[in-house]
XYZ file of C-alpha atoms in Angstrom:
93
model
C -25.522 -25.308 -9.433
C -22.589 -26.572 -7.783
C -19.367 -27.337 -10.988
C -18.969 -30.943 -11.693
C -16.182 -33.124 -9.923
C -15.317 -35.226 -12.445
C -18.685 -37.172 -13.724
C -20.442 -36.332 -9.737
C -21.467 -33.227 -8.898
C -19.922 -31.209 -6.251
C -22.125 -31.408 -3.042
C -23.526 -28.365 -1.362
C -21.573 -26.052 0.840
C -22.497 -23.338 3.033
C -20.318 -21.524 5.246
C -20.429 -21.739 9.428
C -21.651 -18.467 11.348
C -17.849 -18.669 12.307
C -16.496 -18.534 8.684
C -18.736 -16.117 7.461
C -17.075 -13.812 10.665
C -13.602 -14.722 10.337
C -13.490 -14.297 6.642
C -15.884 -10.545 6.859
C -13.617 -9.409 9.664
C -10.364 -10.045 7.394
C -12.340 -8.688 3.990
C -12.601 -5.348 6.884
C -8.559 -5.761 8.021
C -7.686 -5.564 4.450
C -9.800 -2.529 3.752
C -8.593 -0.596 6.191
C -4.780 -1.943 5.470
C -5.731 -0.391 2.122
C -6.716 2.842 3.136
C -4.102 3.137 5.845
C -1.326 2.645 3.266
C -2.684 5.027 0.766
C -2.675 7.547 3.842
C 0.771 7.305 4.574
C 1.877 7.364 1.206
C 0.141 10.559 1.025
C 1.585 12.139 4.009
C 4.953 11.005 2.449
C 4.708 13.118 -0.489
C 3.111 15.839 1.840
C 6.626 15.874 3.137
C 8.532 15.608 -0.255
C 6.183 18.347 -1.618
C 7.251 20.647 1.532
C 10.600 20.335 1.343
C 11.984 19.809 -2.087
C 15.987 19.933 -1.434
C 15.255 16.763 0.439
C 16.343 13.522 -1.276
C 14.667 10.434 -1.778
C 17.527 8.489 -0.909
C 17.217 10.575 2.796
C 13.756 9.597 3.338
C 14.575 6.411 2.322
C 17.523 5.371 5.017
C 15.070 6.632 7.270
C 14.687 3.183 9.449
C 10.730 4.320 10.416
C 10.364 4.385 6.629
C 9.496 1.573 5.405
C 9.799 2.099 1.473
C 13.018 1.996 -0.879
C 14.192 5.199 -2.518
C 12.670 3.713 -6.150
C 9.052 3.231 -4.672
C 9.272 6.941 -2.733
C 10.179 8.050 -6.555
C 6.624 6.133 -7.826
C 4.588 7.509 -4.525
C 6.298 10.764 -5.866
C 5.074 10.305 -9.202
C 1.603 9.401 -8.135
C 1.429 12.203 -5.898
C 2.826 14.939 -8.153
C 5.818 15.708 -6.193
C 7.913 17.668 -8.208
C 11.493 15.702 -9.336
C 14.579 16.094 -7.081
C 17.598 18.163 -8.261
C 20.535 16.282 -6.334
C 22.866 18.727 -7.953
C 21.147 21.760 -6.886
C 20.143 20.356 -3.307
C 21.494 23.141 -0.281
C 22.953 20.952 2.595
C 20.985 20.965 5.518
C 22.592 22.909 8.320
């Protein structure tokens, strides 16, 4: 039963063939936005994991990345990348 507007009721409504579509194929867009994003996230820490004399601030300047160096810290957190030790970090030759 369609909610009240104001003292009439609301009339019926039912979506096109061409909104049902449009708003399925962005419900799908989002979906795989979603699981795109948690897949490079994860390949992210993959890298922070591998190398762990790497900084976040490194990965961070990086202009193909497109994070700051405080969310690479939470995707490290999430992903259980050990913390950086800037202090102990060997220079990369």
């Amino acid at each position: 039963m369609p909610r009240p507007l104001g003292k009439k009721p609301l009339p019926p409504y039912k979506p096109s063939d061409t909104v049902r579509t449009a708003i399925k194929r962005w419900e799908d867009a989002l979906k795989l936005e979603e699981e795109t994003r948690h897949a490079a996230r994860a390949a992210i820490a993959a890298e922070l994991k591998a190398d762990p004399d790497l900084p976040y601030a490194a990965v961070a300047a990086h202009d193909s990345v497109p994070w700051t160096e405080e969310t690479l810290r939470g995707i490290g957190r999430e992903y259980g990348v050990p913390p950086r030790q800037p202090n102990k970090a060997k220079p990369k030759e």
